[in-house]
Coordinates of C-alpha atoms in Angstrom, one line a residue:
X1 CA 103.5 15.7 -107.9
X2 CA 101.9 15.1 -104.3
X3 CA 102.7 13.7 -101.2
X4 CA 99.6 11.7 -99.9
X5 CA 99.7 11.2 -95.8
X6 CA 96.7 9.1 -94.2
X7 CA 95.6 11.6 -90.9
X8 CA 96.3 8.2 -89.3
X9 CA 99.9 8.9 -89.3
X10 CA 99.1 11.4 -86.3
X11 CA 98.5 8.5 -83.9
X12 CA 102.2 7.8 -84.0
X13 CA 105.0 9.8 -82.0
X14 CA 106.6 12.3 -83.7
X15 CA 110.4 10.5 -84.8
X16 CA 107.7 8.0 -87.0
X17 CA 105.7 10.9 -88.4
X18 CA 109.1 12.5 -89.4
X19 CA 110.4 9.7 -90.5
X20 CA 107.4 8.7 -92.8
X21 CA 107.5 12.3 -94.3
X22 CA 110.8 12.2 -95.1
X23 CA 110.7 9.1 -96.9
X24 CA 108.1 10.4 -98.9
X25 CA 110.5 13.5 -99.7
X26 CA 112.8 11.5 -101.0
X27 CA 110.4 10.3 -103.4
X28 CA 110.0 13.2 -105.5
X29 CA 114.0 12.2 -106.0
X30 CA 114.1 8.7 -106.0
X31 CA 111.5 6.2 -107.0
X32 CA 113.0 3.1 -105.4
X33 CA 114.8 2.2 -102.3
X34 CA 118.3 1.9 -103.5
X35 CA 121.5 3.4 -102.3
X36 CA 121.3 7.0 -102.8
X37 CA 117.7 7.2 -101.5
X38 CA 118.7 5.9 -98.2
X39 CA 121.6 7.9 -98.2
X40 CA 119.8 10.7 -98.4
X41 CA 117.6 9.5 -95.3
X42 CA 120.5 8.6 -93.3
X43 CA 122.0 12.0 -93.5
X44 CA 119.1 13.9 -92.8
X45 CA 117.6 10.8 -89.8
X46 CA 120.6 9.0 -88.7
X47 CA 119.1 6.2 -86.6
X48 CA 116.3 5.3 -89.2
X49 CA 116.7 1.8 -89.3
X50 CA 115.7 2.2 -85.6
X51 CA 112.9 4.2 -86.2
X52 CA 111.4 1.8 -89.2
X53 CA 111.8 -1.4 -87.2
X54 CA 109.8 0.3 -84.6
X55 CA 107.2 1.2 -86.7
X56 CA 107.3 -1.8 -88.7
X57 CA 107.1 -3.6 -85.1
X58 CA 103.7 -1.2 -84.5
X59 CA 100.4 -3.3 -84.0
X60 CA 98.7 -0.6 -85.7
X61 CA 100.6 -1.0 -88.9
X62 CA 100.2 -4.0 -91.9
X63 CA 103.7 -4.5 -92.4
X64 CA 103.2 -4.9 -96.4
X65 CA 101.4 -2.4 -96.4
X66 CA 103.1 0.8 -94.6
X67 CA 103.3 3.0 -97.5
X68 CA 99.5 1.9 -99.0
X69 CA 98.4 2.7 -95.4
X70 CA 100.3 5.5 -94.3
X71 CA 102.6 7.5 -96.5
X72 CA 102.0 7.0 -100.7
X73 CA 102.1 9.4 -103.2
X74 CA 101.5 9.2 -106.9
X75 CA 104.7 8.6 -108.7
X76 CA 105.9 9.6 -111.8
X77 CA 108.6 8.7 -114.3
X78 CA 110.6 12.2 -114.2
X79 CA 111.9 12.6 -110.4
X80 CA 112.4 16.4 -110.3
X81 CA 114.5 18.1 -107.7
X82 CA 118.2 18.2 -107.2
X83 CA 120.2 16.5 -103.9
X84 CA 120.2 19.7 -102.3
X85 CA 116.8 20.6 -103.3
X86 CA 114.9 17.5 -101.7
X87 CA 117.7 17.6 -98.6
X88 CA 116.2 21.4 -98.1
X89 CA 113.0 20.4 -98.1
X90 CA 113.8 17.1 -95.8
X91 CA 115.6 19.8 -93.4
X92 CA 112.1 21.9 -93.1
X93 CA 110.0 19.2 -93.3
X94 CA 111.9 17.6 -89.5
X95 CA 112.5 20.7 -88.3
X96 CA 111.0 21.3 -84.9

């Protein structure tokens, strides 16, 4: 598995580029957005809801379209990677 970021990404500040790689980290874990994939995001970015309205809010993004656009990855059917494995790798992946 890969994680596919569009270089566009880089026009936005750096809690939104963080923000869009660690959703895509989770991912590798979790397929959907249900409970444990957020709460996975909210322990490693606690004010994301914040951070994905502003985005969302972003002239430069197509609403619909924000993982298309700026953060997809092909997706399998077998997640691989424990909790701690994917929060490791969220931890590195924010770190500044």
């Amino acid at each position: 598995m890969k994680i596919i970021i569009n270089p566009e990404l880089m026009q936005f500040k750096r809690e939104i580029v963080e923000y869009v790689l660690a959703h895509q980290f989770c991912h590798l874990k979790y397929k959907t957005h249900g409970k444990k994939f957020y709460d996975i995001i909210e322990k490693n970015i606690p004010d994301y809801k914040k951070i994905e309205k502003e985005f969302a809010d972003d002239p430069r993004t197509i609403n619909d379209l924000l993982v298309e656009r700026f953060g997809g990855m092909p997706i399998d059917d077998a997640m691989v990677g424990s909790d701690k494995e994917i929060e490791s790798k969220l931890s590195e992946a924010t770190r500044p």
